[in-house]
Coordinates of C-alpha atoms and ligand atoms in Angstrom, one line a residue:
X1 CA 0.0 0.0 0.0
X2 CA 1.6 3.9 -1.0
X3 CA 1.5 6.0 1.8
X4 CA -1.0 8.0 2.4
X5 CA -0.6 11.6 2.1
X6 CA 0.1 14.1 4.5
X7 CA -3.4 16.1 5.8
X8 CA -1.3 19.6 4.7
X9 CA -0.8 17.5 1.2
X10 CA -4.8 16.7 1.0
X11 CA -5.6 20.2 1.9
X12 CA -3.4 21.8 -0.5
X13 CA -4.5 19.4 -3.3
X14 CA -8.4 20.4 -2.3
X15 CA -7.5 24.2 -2.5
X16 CA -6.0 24.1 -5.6
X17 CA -9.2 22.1 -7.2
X18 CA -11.4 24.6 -5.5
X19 CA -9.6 27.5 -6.9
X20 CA -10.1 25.6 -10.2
X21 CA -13.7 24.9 -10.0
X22 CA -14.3 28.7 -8.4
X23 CA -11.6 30.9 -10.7
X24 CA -10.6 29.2 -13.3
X25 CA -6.9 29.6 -12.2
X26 CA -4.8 26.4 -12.7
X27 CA -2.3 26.1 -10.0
X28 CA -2.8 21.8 -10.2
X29 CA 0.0 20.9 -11.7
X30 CA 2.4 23.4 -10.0
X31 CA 5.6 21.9 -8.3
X32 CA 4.3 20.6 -5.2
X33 CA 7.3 21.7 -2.4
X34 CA 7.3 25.2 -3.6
X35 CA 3.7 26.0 -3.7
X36 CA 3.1 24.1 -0.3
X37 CA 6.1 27.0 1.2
X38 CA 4.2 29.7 -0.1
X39 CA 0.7 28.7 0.7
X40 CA 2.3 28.2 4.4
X41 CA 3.7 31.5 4.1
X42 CA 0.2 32.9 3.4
X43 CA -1.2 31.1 6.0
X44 CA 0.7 33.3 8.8
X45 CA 0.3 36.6 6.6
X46 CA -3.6 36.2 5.9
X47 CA -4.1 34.9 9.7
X48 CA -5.7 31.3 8.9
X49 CA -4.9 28.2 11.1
X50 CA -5.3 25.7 8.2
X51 CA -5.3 25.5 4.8
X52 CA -9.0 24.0 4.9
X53 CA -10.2 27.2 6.7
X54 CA -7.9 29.1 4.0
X55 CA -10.4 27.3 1.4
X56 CA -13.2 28.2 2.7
X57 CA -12.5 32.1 2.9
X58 CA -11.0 32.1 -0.9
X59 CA -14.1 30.1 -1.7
X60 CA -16.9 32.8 -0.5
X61 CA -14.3 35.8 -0.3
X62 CA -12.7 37.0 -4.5
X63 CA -11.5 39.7 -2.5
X64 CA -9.5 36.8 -0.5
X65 CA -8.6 34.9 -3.3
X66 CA -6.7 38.4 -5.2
X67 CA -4.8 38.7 -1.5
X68 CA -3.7 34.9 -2.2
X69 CA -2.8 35.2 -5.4
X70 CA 0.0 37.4 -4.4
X71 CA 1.7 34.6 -2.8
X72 CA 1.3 32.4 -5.4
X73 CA 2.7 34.0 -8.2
X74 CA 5.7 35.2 -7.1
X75 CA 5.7 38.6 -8.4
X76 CA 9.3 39.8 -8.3
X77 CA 11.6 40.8 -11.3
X78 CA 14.5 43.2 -12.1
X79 CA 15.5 45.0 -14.9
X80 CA 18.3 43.5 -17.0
X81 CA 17.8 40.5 -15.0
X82 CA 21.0 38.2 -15.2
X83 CA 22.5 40.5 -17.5
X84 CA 24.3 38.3 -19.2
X85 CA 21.3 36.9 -20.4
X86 CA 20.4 40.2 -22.5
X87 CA 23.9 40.5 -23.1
X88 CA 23.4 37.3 -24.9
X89 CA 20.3 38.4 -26.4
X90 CA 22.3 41.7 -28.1
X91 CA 25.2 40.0 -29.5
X92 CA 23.4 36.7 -30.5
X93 CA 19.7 36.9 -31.2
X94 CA 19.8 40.8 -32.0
X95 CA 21.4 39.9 -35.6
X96 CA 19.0 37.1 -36.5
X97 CA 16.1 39.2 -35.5
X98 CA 17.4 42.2 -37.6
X99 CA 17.2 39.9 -40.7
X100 CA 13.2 40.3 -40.2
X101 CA 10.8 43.0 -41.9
X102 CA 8.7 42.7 -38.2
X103 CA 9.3 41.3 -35.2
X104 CA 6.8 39.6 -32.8
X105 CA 7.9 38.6 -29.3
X106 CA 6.4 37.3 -27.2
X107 CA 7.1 37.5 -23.1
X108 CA 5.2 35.1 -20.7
X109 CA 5.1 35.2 -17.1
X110 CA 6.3 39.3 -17.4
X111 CA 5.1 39.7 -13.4
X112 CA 5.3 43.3 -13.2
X113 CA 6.9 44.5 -16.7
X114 CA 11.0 44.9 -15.5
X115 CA 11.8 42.2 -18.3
X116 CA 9.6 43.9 -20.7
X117 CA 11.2 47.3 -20.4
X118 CA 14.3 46.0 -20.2
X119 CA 14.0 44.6 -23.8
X120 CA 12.3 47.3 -25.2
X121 CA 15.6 49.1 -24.2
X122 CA 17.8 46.8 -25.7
X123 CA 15.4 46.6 -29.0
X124 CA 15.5 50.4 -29.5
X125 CA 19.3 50.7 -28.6
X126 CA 19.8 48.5 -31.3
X127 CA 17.5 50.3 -33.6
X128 CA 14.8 47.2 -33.5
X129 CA 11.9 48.5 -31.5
X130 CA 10.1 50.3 -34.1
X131 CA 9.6 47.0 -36.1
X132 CA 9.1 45.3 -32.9
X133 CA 5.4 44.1 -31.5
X134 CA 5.9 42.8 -27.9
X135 CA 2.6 40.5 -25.9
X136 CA 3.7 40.5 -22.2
X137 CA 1.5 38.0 -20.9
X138 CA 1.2 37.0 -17.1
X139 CA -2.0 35.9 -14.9
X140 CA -1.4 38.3 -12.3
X141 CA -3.5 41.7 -13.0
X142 CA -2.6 43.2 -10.5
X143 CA 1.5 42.4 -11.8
X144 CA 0.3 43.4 -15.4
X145 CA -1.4 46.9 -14.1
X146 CA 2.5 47.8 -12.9
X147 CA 3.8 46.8 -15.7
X148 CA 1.2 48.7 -17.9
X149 CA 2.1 51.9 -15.5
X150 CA 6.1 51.5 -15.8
X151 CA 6.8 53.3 -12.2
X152 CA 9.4 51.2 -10.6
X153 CA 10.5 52.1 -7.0
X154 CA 13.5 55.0 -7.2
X155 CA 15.5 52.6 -4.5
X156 CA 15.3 49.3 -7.3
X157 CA 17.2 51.6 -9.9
X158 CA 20.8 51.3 -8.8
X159 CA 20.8 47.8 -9.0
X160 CA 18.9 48.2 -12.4
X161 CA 21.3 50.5 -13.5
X162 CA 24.3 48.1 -12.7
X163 CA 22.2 45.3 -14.6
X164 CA 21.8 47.6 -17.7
X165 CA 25.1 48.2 -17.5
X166 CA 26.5 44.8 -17.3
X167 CA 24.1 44.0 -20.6
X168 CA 26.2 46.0 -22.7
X169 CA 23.9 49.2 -22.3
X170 CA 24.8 52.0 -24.6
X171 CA 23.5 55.4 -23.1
X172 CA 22.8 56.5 -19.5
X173 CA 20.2 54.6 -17.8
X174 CA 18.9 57.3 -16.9
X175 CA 17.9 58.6 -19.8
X176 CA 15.1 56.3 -19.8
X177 CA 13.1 57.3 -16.8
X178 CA 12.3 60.4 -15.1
X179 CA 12.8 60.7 -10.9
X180 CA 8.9 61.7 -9.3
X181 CA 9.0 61.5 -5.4
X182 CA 10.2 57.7 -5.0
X183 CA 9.4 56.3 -8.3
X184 CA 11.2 56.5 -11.3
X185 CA 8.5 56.6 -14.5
X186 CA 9.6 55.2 -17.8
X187 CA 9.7 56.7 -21.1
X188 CA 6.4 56.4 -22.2
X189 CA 7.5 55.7 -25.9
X190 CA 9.2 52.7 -24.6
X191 CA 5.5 50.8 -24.6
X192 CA 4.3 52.3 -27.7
X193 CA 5.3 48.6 -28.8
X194 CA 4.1 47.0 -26.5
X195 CA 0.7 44.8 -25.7
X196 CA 0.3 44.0 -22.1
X197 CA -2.4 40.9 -21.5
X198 CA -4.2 37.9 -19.4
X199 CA -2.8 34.9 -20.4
X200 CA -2.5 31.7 -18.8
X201 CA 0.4 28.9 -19.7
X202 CA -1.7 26.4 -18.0
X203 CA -5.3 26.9 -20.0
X204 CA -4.7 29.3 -22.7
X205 CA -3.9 28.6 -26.0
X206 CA -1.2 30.3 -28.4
X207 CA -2.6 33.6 -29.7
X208 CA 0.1 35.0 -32.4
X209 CA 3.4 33.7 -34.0
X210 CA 6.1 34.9 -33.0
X211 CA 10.2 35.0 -34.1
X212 CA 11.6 35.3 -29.8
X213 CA 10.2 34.0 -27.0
X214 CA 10.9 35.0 -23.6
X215 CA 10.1 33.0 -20.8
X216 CA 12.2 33.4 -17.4
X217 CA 12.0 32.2 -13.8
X218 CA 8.2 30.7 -14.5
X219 CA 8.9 27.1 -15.4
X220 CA 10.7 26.6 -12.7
X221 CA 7.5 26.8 -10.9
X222 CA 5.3 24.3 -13.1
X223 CA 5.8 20.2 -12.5
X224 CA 6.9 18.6 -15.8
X225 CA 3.4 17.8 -17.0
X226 CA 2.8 21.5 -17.2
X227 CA 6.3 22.4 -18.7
X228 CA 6.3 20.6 -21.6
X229 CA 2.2 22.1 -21.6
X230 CA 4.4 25.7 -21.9
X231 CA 6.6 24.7 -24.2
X232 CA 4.6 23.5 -26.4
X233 CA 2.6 26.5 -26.4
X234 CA 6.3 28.2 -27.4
X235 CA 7.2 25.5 -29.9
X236 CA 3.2 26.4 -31.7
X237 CA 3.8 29.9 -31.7
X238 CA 7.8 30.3 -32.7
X239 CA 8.0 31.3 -36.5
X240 CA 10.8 28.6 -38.5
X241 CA 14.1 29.3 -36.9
X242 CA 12.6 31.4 -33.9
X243 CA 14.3 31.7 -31.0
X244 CA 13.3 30.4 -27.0
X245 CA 15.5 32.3 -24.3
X246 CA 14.6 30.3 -20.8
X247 CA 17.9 32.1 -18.9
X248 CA 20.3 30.4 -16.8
X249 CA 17.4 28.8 -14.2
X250 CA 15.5 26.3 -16.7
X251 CA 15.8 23.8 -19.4
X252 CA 14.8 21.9 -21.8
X253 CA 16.8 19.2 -21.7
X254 CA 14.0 16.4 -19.7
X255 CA 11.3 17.8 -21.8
X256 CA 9.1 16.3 -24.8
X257 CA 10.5 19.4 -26.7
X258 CA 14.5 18.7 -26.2
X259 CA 14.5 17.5 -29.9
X260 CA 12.5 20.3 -31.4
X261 CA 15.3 23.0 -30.7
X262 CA 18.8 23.4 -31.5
X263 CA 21.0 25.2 -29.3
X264 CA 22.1 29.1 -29.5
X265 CA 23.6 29.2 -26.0
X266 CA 23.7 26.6 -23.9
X267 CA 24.6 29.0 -20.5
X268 CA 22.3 31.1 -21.1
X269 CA 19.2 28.5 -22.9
X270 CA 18.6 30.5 -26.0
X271 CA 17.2 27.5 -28.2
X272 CA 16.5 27.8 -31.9
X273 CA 13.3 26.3 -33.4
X274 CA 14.3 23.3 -35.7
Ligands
SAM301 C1 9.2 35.1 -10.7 S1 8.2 35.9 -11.9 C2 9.2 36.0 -13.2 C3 9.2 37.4 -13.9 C4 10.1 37.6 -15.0 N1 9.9 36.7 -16.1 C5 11.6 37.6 -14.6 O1 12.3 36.6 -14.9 O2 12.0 38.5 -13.9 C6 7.1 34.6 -12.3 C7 5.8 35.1 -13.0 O3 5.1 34.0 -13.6 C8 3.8 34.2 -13.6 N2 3.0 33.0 -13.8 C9 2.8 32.0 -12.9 N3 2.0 31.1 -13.4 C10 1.7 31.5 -14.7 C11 0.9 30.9 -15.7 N4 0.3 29.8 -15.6 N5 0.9 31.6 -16.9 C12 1.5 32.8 -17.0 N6 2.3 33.3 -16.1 C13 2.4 32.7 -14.9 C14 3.6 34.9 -12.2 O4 2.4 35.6 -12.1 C15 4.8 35.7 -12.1 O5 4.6 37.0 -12.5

């Protein structure tokens, strides 16, 4: 006989398939140690003894389920993120992409918008983002209404600027953003470009093709059943040739997709569409 599972396992599992059944958000076939630290975590922050009583609020309370939500998506991001990865993406992909008329990229899991800024800085520095239509996707909303607004916290921009700088940055970073109170608010122009919108790896289908994909620090939170889900997604909606970028964190090694990509740069996971 298997063991049985833990009551904390049982609960988890019934909050998710209530979440499910009430929300239509998919976190079933999340990894399970991860998502059982942060529901934990929320437990102390959202004062609930149990998971099961956790359930019940989320269940009667949307208002409980947004304050949740928080905790399991993991909103947190950087500008320039590893910068060796966009250094990566300027000397390696930037030449490929040039070769297009138009440019379609597509960045899932964008939290609150650092990564999506960050390329639309490269892309213009390298006299791309005019040709360039970017769909930053995430099921956060309240993630994708930063990232619509482009105000990042003044205090975050020195370790931005080191990051930008690190990429191979061109120009001051501050010519990007202007300083108000605590914030620093980006160049309007710099989301001219860009499409910000709901979209779920888990459920969701592919909505445009594509010639780059960018998907960092996401998969690392799906269990393999839902990875290969993604990257299939990825595989449907890369053009011929069209490159993946998964940064230093993920793979695709152990996936159903390993054979369907050649690779750009192995540190880094840029991939190539066969
Ligand atoms: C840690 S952040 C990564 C942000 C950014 N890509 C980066 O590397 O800085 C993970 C993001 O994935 C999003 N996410 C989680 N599950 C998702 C899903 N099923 N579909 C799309 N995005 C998802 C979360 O809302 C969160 O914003």
């Amino acid at each position: 006989m298997r063991d049985a599972p833990s009551n904390t396992d049982i609960e988890l599992r019934l909050l998710m398939e209530a979440i499910y059944l009430r929300y239509s958000y998919d976190f079933r076939d999340y990894a399970g140690a991860s998502q059982k630290r942060r529901v934990l975590h929320a437990l102390g922050q959202l004062e609930c003894p149990t998971i099961s009583e956790l359930q019940a609020r989320v269940l009667h309370d949307p208002e409980m389920f947004h304050r949740l939500l928080q905790y399991l998506t993991i909103p947190v991001s950087e500008m320039f993120r590893d910068p060796s990865f966009f250094l990566a993406l300027r000397q390696q992909v930037v030449p490929r992409l040039a070769t297009y008329a138009s440019i379609k990229v597509w960045i899932a899991g964008c939290s609150t918008g650092e990564e999506v800024y960050s390329l639309a800085i490269l892309l213009r520095e390298e006299g791309l983002l005019d040709r360039a239509l970017i769909y930053a996707t995430d099921i956060n909303p309240e993630s994708l209404d930063k990232a619509r607004q482009g105000i990042f916290p003044l205090e975050s921009i020195r370790g931005h600027t080191k990051n930008y700088q690190k990429a191979g940055g061109k120009r001051a970073f501050s010519d990007y953003y202007t300083a108000a109170y605590n914030a620093a608010v980006f160049d309007k122009s710099l989301r001219e470009n860009i499409t910000f919108a709901d979209h779920s790896l888990a459920t969701d289908s592919v909505f445009s093709e594509t010639q780059l994909v960018l998907c960092r620090n996401v998969l690392i939170y799906f269990n393999k059943q839902l990875q290969n889900r993604a990257l299939g997604l990825f595989h449907e909606s890369l053009s011929h040739r069209g490159i993946l970028g998964l940064g230093s964190k993920e793979s695709i090694d152990f996936s159903a997709y390993a054979n369907h990509f050649d690779v750009l740069d192995r540190p880094e996971r840029l991939f190539r569409k066969k």
